[in-house]
mmCIF file of C-alpha atoms and ligand atoms in Angstrom:
data_model
loop_
_atom_site.group_PDB
_atom_site.id
_atom_site.type_symbol
_atom_site.label_atom_id
_atom_site.label_comp_id
_atom_site.label_asym_id
_atom_site.label_seq_id
_atom_site.Cartn_x
_atom_site.Cartn_y
_atom_site.Cartn_z
ATOM 1 C CA MET A 1306 5.804 27.378 18.339
ATOM 2 C CA PRO A 1307 8.034 24.623 16.978
ATOM 3 C CA ASP A 1308 7.320 21.432 18.818
ATOM 4 C CA PRO A 1309 10.246 18.997 18.595
ATOM 5 C CA SER A 1310 8.112 16.198 20.060
ATOM 6 C CA ALA A 1311 5.635 16.357 17.164
ATOM 7 C CA ALA A 1312 5.685 13.354 14.808
ATOM 8 C CA LEU A 1313 5.724 15.743 11.872
ATOM 9 C CA ARG A 1314 6.782 19.348 11.853
ATOM 10 C CA PHE A 1315 5.918 21.833 9.103
ATOM 11 C CA ASP A 1316 7.666 25.180 8.728
ATOM 12 C CA VAL A 1317 6.137 27.464 6.115
ATOM 13 C CA VAL A 1318 7.949 30.420 4.563
ATOM 14 C CA THR A 1319 5.450 32.989 3.308
ATOM 15 C CA LEU A 1320 4.735 36.693 2.876
ATOM 16 C CA PHE A 1321 1.280 36.070 4.377
ATOM 17 C CA PRO A 1322 1.624 34.045 7.593
ATOM 18 C CA GLU A 1323 -1.884 35.102 8.632
ATOM 19 C CA LEU A 1324 -3.294 32.874 5.867
ATOM 20 C CA PHE A 1325 -2.220 29.934 8.021
ATOM 21 C CA ASP A 1326 -4.067 30.992 11.179
ATOM 22 C CA LEU A 1327 -7.695 29.907 10.955
ATOM 23 C CA PRO A 1328 -7.399 26.920 8.595
ATOM 24 C CA LEU A 1329 -4.993 25.267 11.039
ATOM 25 C CA ARG A 1330 -7.029 26.032 14.148
ATOM 26 C CA VAL A 1331 -10.193 24.141 13.239
ATOM 27 C CA SER A 1332 -11.354 20.556 12.896
ATOM 28 C CA VAL A 1333 -9.061 17.554 12.550
ATOM 29 C CA ILE A 1334 -5.847 19.461 11.822
ATOM 30 C CA GLY A 1335 -6.557 22.040 14.530
ATOM 31 C CA ARG A 1336 -7.005 19.264 17.095
ATOM 32 C CA ALA A 1337 -3.856 17.437 15.953
ATOM 33 C CA ILE A 1338 -1.823 20.625 16.423
ATOM 34 C CA GLU A 1339 -3.445 21.277 19.799
ATOM 35 C CA ARG A 1340 -2.528 17.733 20.891
ATOM 36 C CA GLY A 1341 1.044 18.171 19.628
ATOM 37 C CA VAL A 1342 0.882 15.306 17.122
ATOM 38 C CA ILE A 1343 1.954 17.694 14.379
ATOM 39 C CA SER A 1344 3.242 21.272 14.507
ATOM 40 C CA VAL A 1345 2.988 24.075 11.965
ATOM 41 C CA GLU A 1346 4.872 27.333 12.121
ATOM 42 C CA ALA A 1347 4.503 30.098 9.539
ATOM 43 C CA HIS A 1348 7.595 32.296 9.074
ATOM 44 C CA ASP A 1349 7.212 35.811 7.709
ATOM 45 C CA LEU A 1350 9.501 36.186 4.695
ATOM 46 C CA ARG A 1351 9.305 39.979 5.056
ATOM 47 C CA GLN A 1352 11.609 39.715 8.080
ATOM 48 C CA HIS A 1353 14.355 38.813 5.632
ATOM 49 C CA GLY A 1354 13.455 41.615 3.203
ATOM 50 C CA ILE A 1355 16.199 43.839 1.885
ATOM 51 C CA GLY A 1356 16.789 47.447 2.924
ATOM 52 C CA ARG A 1357 14.625 49.956 4.704
ATOM 53 C CA HIS A 1358 11.605 48.802 2.710
ATOM 54 C CA ARG A 1359 12.232 45.120 3.396
ATOM 55 C CA ALA A 1360 12.009 44.390 -0.334
ATOM 56 C CA VAL A 1361 11.416 40.767 -1.302
ATOM 57 C CA ASP A 1362 10.786 41.272 -5.033
ATOM 58 C CA ASP A 1363 12.113 43.254 -7.971
ATOM 59 C CA TYR A 1364 11.668 43.788 -11.702
ATOM 60 C CA PRO A 1365 12.518 40.893 -14.013
ATOM 61 C CA TYR A 1366 15.825 41.101 -15.893
ATOM 62 C CA GLY A 1367 15.088 41.247 -19.585
ATOM 63 C CA GLY A 1368 11.819 43.025 -18.938
ATOM 64 C CA GLY A 1369 8.279 41.742 -18.774
ATOM 65 C CA ALA A 1370 5.168 42.051 -16.679
ATOM 66 C CA GLY A 1371 5.051 41.666 -12.928
ATOM 67 C CA MET A 1372 7.636 41.191 -10.247
ATOM 68 C CA VAL A 1373 9.965 38.335 -9.366
ATOM 69 C CA MET A 1374 10.922 37.226 -5.869
ATOM 70 C CA ARG A 1375 14.554 37.906 -5.030
ATOM 71 C CA PRO A 1376 16.624 34.916 -3.911
ATOM 72 C CA GLU A 1377 18.345 36.394 -0.831
ATOM 73 C CA PRO A 1378 15.300 36.613 1.500
ATOM 74 C CA LEU A 1379 14.231 33.100 0.560
ATOM 75 C CA PHE A 1380 17.709 31.714 1.179
ATOM 76 C CA ALA A 1381 17.934 33.550 4.515
ATOM 77 C CA ALA A 1382 14.587 32.120 5.621
ATOM 78 C CA VAL A 1383 15.049 28.566 4.359
ATOM 79 C CA GLU A 1384 18.714 27.780 5.050
ATOM 80 C CA PRO A 1385 18.300 27.523 8.853
ATOM 81 C CA LEU A 1386 15.327 25.168 8.332
ATOM 82 C CA ARG A 1387 17.320 22.975 5.976
ATOM 83 C CA ALA A 1388 20.215 23.012 8.478
ATOM 84 C CA ALA A 1389 17.727 21.803 11.111
ATOM 85 C CA GLY A 1390 17.047 18.763 8.922
ATOM 86 C CA ALA A 1391 13.937 19.810 7.026
ATOM 87 C CA MET A 1392 13.098 18.503 3.575
ATOM 88 C CA VAL A 1393 12.486 21.679 1.572
ATOM 89 C CA ILE A 1394 9.427 21.771 -0.660
ATOM 90 C CA LEU A 1395 8.685 24.572 -3.099
ATOM 91 C CA MET A 1396 5.032 24.945 -4.061
ATOM 92 C CA ASP A 1397 5.146 25.575 -7.798
ATOM 93 C CA PRO A 1398 2.859 24.925 -10.779
ATOM 94 C CA ALA A 1399 5.851 23.370 -12.580
ATOM 95 C CA GLY A 1400 6.418 20.841 -9.765
ATOM 96 C CA GLU A 1401 5.492 17.170 -9.548
ATOM 97 C CA ARG A 1402 1.809 16.604 -8.958
ATOM 98 C CA LEU A 1403 0.653 16.017 -5.386
ATOM 99 C CA THR A 1404 -0.841 12.533 -5.193
ATOM 100 C CA ASP A 1405 -1.810 10.176 -2.398
ATOM 101 C CA ARG A 1406 1.484 8.389 -2.969
ATOM 102 C CA LEU A 1407 3.562 11.589 -2.658
ATOM 103 C CA ALA A 1408 1.597 12.605 0.455
ATOM 104 C CA ARG A 1409 2.477 9.259 2.067
ATOM 105 C CA GLU A 1410 6.133 9.743 1.212
ATOM 106 C CA LEU A 1411 6.178 13.247 2.717
ATOM 107 C CA ALA A 1412 4.364 12.089 5.864
ATOM 108 C CA ALA A 1413 7.404 9.927 6.612
ATOM 109 C CA ALA A 1414 9.851 12.837 6.314
ATOM 110 C CA GLY A 1415 9.528 14.113 9.898
ATOM 111 C CA HIS A 1416 10.232 17.750 9.095
ATOM 112 C CA LEU A 1417 9.032 19.677 6.044
ATOM 113 C CA ALA A 1418 9.860 23.272 5.153
ATOM 114 C CA ILE A 1419 7.365 24.612 2.622
ATOM 115 C CA VAL A 1420 8.232 27.637 0.503
ATOM 116 C CA CYS A 1421 5.385 29.744 -0.897
ATOM 117 C CA GLY A 1422 6.027 32.012 -3.861
ATOM 118 C CA ARG A 1423 4.033 35.121 -4.796
ATOM 119 C CA TYR A 1424 4.053 37.566 -7.713
ATOM 120 C CA GLU A 1425 4.922 36.303 -11.199
ATOM 121 C CA GLY A 1426 7.407 33.836 -9.814
ATOM 122 C CA ILE A 1427 10.677 33.284 -8.031
ATOM 123 C CA ASP A 1428 14.232 33.905 -9.200
ATOM 124 C CA GLU A 1429 15.342 30.678 -10.875
ATOM 125 C CA ARG A 1430 18.346 30.378 -8.553
ATOM 126 C CA THR A 1431 15.980 29.842 -5.615
ATOM 127 C CA ARG A 1432 15.099 26.385 -6.936
ATOM 128 C CA ALA A 1433 18.509 25.212 -5.698
ATOM 129 C CA LEU A 1434 17.035 25.471 -2.174
ATOM 130 C CA ALA A 1435 14.313 22.936 -2.827
ATOM 131 C CA ASP A 1436 14.546 19.179 -2.449
ATOM 132 C CA ARG A 1437 11.234 18.851 -4.264
ATOM 133 C CA GLU A 1438 8.855 21.089 -6.161
ATOM 134 C CA VAL A 1439 5.189 20.239 -5.767
ATOM 135 C CA SER A 1440 2.109 21.308 -7.733
ATOM 136 C CA ILE A 1441 -1.452 20.707 -6.577
ATOM 137 C CA GLY A 1442 -2.833 20.888 -10.109
ATOM 138 C CA ASP A 1443 -2.752 22.592 -13.448
ATOM 139 C CA TYR A 1444 -3.899 26.056 -12.526
ATOM 140 C CA VAL A 1445 -2.075 29.155 -11.494
ATOM 141 C CA LEU A 1446 -2.960 30.766 -8.184
ATOM 142 C CA THR A 1447 -1.968 34.104 -6.699
ATOM 143 C CA GLY A 1448 0.589 32.361 -4.509
ATOM 144 C CA GLY A 1449 1.771 29.105 -3.010
ATOM 145 C CA GLU A 1450 -0.066 29.524 0.313
ATOM 146 C CA LEU A 1451 -3.290 27.706 -0.588
ATOM 147 C CA PRO A 1452 -1.301 24.882 -2.225
ATOM 148 C CA ALA A 1453 0.802 24.696 0.970
ATOM 149 C CA LEU A 1454 -2.369 24.349 3.062
ATOM 150 C CA VAL A 1455 -3.592 21.611 0.732
ATOM 151 C CA LEU A 1456 -0.296 19.782 1.105
ATOM 152 C CA ILE A 1457 -0.294 20.174 4.897
ATOM 153 C CA ASP A 1458 -3.854 18.836 5.097
ATOM 154 C CA ALA A 1459 -3.194 15.869 2.795
ATOM 155 C CA VAL A 1460 0.057 14.935 4.563
ATOM 156 C CA ALA A 1461 -0.963 15.633 8.175
ATOM 157 C CA ARG A 1462 -4.010 13.366 8.080
ATOM 158 C CA LEU A 1463 -1.690 10.442 7.250
ATOM 159 C CA VAL A 1464 0.386 10.960 10.401
ATOM 160 C CA PRO A 1465 -0.466 8.300 12.982
ATOM 161 C CA GLY A 1466 -2.821 9.718 15.603
ATOM 162 C CA VAL A 1467 -4.257 12.527 13.479
ATOM 163 C CA ILE A 1468 -7.306 10.545 12.381
ATOM 164 C CA GLU A 1469 -8.618 7.083 13.191
ATOM 165 C CA PRO A 1470 -6.260 4.548 11.604
ATOM 166 C CA ALA A 1471 -9.075 2.718 9.783
ATOM 167 C CA SER A 1472 -10.101 5.948 8.062
ATOM 168 C CA HIS A 1473 -7.272 6.160 5.577
ATOM 169 C CA GLU A 1474 -7.409 2.523 4.632
ATOM 170 C CA SER A 1475 -10.752 3.208 2.985
ATOM 171 C CA ASP A 1476 -9.700 6.553 1.492
ATOM 172 C CA SER A 1477 -10.275 7.154 -2.136
ATOM 173 C CA PHE A 1478 -6.897 6.450 -3.797
ATOM 174 C CA ALA A 1479 -5.413 4.472 -0.890
ATOM 175 C CA ASP A 1480 -6.215 1.253 -2.766
ATOM 176 C CA GLY A 1481 -5.917 2.971 -6.120
ATOM 177 C CA LEU A 1482 -9.695 3.235 -6.598
ATOM 178 C CA LEU A 1483 -12.282 5.880 -5.946
ATOM 179 C CA GLU A 1484 -14.472 5.269 -2.937
ATOM 180 C CA GLY A 1485 -17.971 4.007 -3.624
ATOM 181 C CA PRO A 1486 -21.214 5.557 -2.368
ATOM 182 C CA GLN A 1487 -21.928 6.043 1.339
ATOM 183 C CA TYR A 1488 -25.234 6.496 3.128
ATOM 184 C CA THR A 1489 -26.535 7.492 6.516
ATOM 185 C CA ARG A 1490 -30.018 8.106 7.911
ATOM 186 C CA PRO A 1491 -32.768 8.381 6.827
ATOM 187 C CA GLU A 1492 -33.392 5.050 5.117
ATOM 188 C CA THR A 1493 -35.487 6.815 2.488
ATOM 189 C CA PHE A 1494 -34.941 10.411 1.498
ATOM 190 C CA ARG A 1495 -37.201 12.009 -1.159
ATOM 191 C CA GLU A 1496 -38.065 8.534 -2.443
ATOM 192 C CA MET A 1497 -34.402 7.581 -2.740
ATOM 193 C CA ALA A 1498 -33.772 4.441 -0.691
ATOM 194 C CA VAL A 1499 -30.522 3.232 0.832
ATOM 195 C CA PRO A 1500 -29.419 0.000 -0.954
ATOM 196 C CA ASP A 1501 -30.869 -3.026 0.893
ATOM 197 C CA VAL A 1502 -27.512 -4.753 1.250
ATOM 198 C CA LEU A 1503 -26.282 -2.003 3.593
ATOM 199 C CA LEU A 1504 -29.206 -2.681 5.931
ATOM 200 C CA SER A 1505 -28.793 -6.463 5.724
ATOM 201 C CA GLY A 1506 -26.139 -6.908 8.396
ATOM 202 C CA HIS A 1507 -24.181 -9.315 6.144
ATOM 203 C CA HIS A 1508 -20.646 -7.977 6.502
ATOM 204 C CA GLY A 1509 -19.248 -10.125 3.694
ATOM 205 C CA GLU A 1510 -21.938 -9.008 1.283
ATOM 206 C CA VAL A 1511 -21.495 -5.394 2.315
ATOM 207 C CA ALA A 1512 -17.734 -5.631 1.665
ATOM 208 C CA ARG A 1513 -18.300 -7.231 -1.751
ATOM 209 C CA TRP A 1514 -20.901 -4.580 -2.651
ATOM 210 C CA ARG A 1515 -18.546 -1.779 -1.637
ATOM 211 C CA ARG A 1516 -15.714 -3.211 -3.699
ATOM 212 C CA ARG A 1517 -18.005 -3.540 -6.717
ATOM 213 C CA GLU A 1518 -19.276 0.038 -6.345
ATOM 214 C CA ALA A 1519 -15.711 1.342 -5.997
ATOM 215 C CA LEU A 1520 -14.796 -0.493 -9.206
ATOM 216 C CA ARG A 1521 -17.906 0.823 -10.945
ATOM 217 C CA ARG A 1522 -17.276 4.418 -9.949
ATOM 218 C CA THR A 1523 -13.604 4.235 -10.920
ATOM 219 C CA LEU A 1524 -14.418 2.645 -14.281
ATOM 220 C CA ARG A 1525 -17.042 5.264 -15.072
ATOM 221 C CA ARG A 1526 -15.289 8.363 -13.755
ATOM 222 C CA ARG A 1527 -11.531 7.741 -13.639
ATOM 223 C CA PRO A 1528 -10.691 4.735 -15.839
ATOM 224 C CA ASP A 1529 -7.072 6.016 -15.882
ATOM 225 C CA LEU A 1530 -6.751 4.972 -12.217
ATOM 226 C CA LEU A 1531 -7.433 1.313 -13.032
ATOM 227 C CA GLU A 1532 -4.004 1.011 -14.693
ATOM 228 C CA GLY A 1533 -2.196 1.504 -11.382
ATOM 229 C CA ALA A 1534 -4.686 -0.156 -9.016
ATOM 230 C CA PRO A 1535 -3.932 -3.581 -7.522
ATOM 231 C CA LEU A 1536 -6.813 -5.718 -8.813
ATOM 232 C CA SER A 1537 -7.712 -9.279 -7.880
ATOM 233 C CA PRO A 1538 -8.905 -11.788 -10.492
ATOM 234 C CA GLU A 1539 -12.443 -11.288 -9.076
ATOM 235 C CA ASP A 1540 -12.073 -7.526 -9.579
ATOM 236 C CA ARG A 1541 -11.145 -8.090 -13.211
ATOM 237 C CA VAL A 1542 -14.149 -10.326 -13.789
ATOM 238 C CA GLU A 1543 -16.365 -7.684 -12.222
ATOM 239 C CA LEU A 1544 -14.811 -4.911 -14.323
ATOM 240 C CA ASP A 1545 -15.368 -6.913 -17.512
ATOM 241 C CA ARG A 1546 -18.972 -7.407 -16.528
ATOM 242 C CA LEU A 1547 -19.412 -3.701 -15.708
ATOM 243 C CA ALA A 1548 -17.798 -2.669 -18.973
ATOM 244 C CA ARG A 1549 -20.258 -4.862 -20.896
ATOM 245 C CA THR A 1550 -23.445 -3.826 -19.096
ATOM 246 C CA ASP A 1551 -25.154 -0.517 -18.619
ATOM 247 C CA GLU A 1552 -26.445 -1.756 -15.307
ATOM 248 C CA ALA A 1553 -27.459 1.187 -13.110
ATOM 249 C CA ALA A 1554 -26.991 3.457 -16.107
ATOM 250 C CA ASP A 1555 -29.196 5.902 -14.266
ATOM 251 C CA GLY A 1556 -26.733 6.320 -11.388
ATOM 252 C CA ALA A 1557 -24.674 9.400 -10.629
ATOM 253 C CA ASP A 1558 -21.644 7.733 -12.186
ATOM 254 C CA GLU A 1559 -23.273 7.580 -15.605
ATOM 255 C CA ARG A 1560 -24.047 11.257 -15.938
HETATM 256 C C1 4F9 B 2068 1.623 26.074 -6.725
HETATM 257 C C2 4F9 B 2068 -0.186 26.380 -8.245
HETATM 258 C C3 4F9 B 2068 1.324 24.734 -6.694
HETATM 259 C C4 4F9 B 2068 -0.436 25.020 -8.180
HETATM 260 C C5 4F9 B 2068 2.126 28.989 -6.825
HETATM 261 C C6 4F9 B 2068 1.095 30.437 -8.086
HETATM 262 C C7 4F9 B 2068 0.857 26.918 -7.505
HETATM 263 C C8 4F9 B 2068 1.157 28.355 -7.544
HETATM 264 N N1 4F9 B 2068 0.310 24.246 -7.418
HETATM 265 N N2 4F9 B 2068 0.545 29.245 -8.326
HETATM 266 N N3 4F9 B 2068 2.053 30.281 -7.179
#
């Protein structure tokens, strides 16, 4: 059910609304929906299908393999959502890449209508419906439903009240770096010990260690991220040092 009191509302247009049942009923997102912080409604595109067979696709003009989604059902399903104020997002491999930054932007939108394609693609004229086209990565899937669920998950957890506020501050990417290692009990597992500093109770030292490990991991695994990350002069000194040493060259980040 649409919930106008939700801080963020998602409407999804899809041929397979049942794909949105279970993933949205469990865990953090399931609880947020139950509490009414966000709302998600899946709309069956078939209801706008054409003719006795409720057709939503047809052969491509000019020939070629596979089927193409017709524009009329998509327009019929999406126009009322756009009229209700939704920002319309088309999940498409040719779209802009979903990043932490884009997720934060979308979380502020209030109302998102997400369009999921199937088959070989959508009629080009359907793109006129979309405010944005979003890709979750460079691979083709059988449809936009799993990308839509990824987008909903990434965006919903940024909505105030969905998770503990402190949680996203330390997210990988929130500060432009990967998150460093984390540990829980036991103190020693198969002869692998938790770093002493984490057991020391020195909050300042723990914070410095975490920053250093985040820098190390980012340098080793995703050096491209360092270009866009806000770095202090101390960070830069540390990065220079890390780049010059093979300290901890036996760690998981050096494999
Ligand atoms: C959409 C793939 C967004 C990646 C939609 C087939 C898609 C996709 N990101 N693939 N339909």
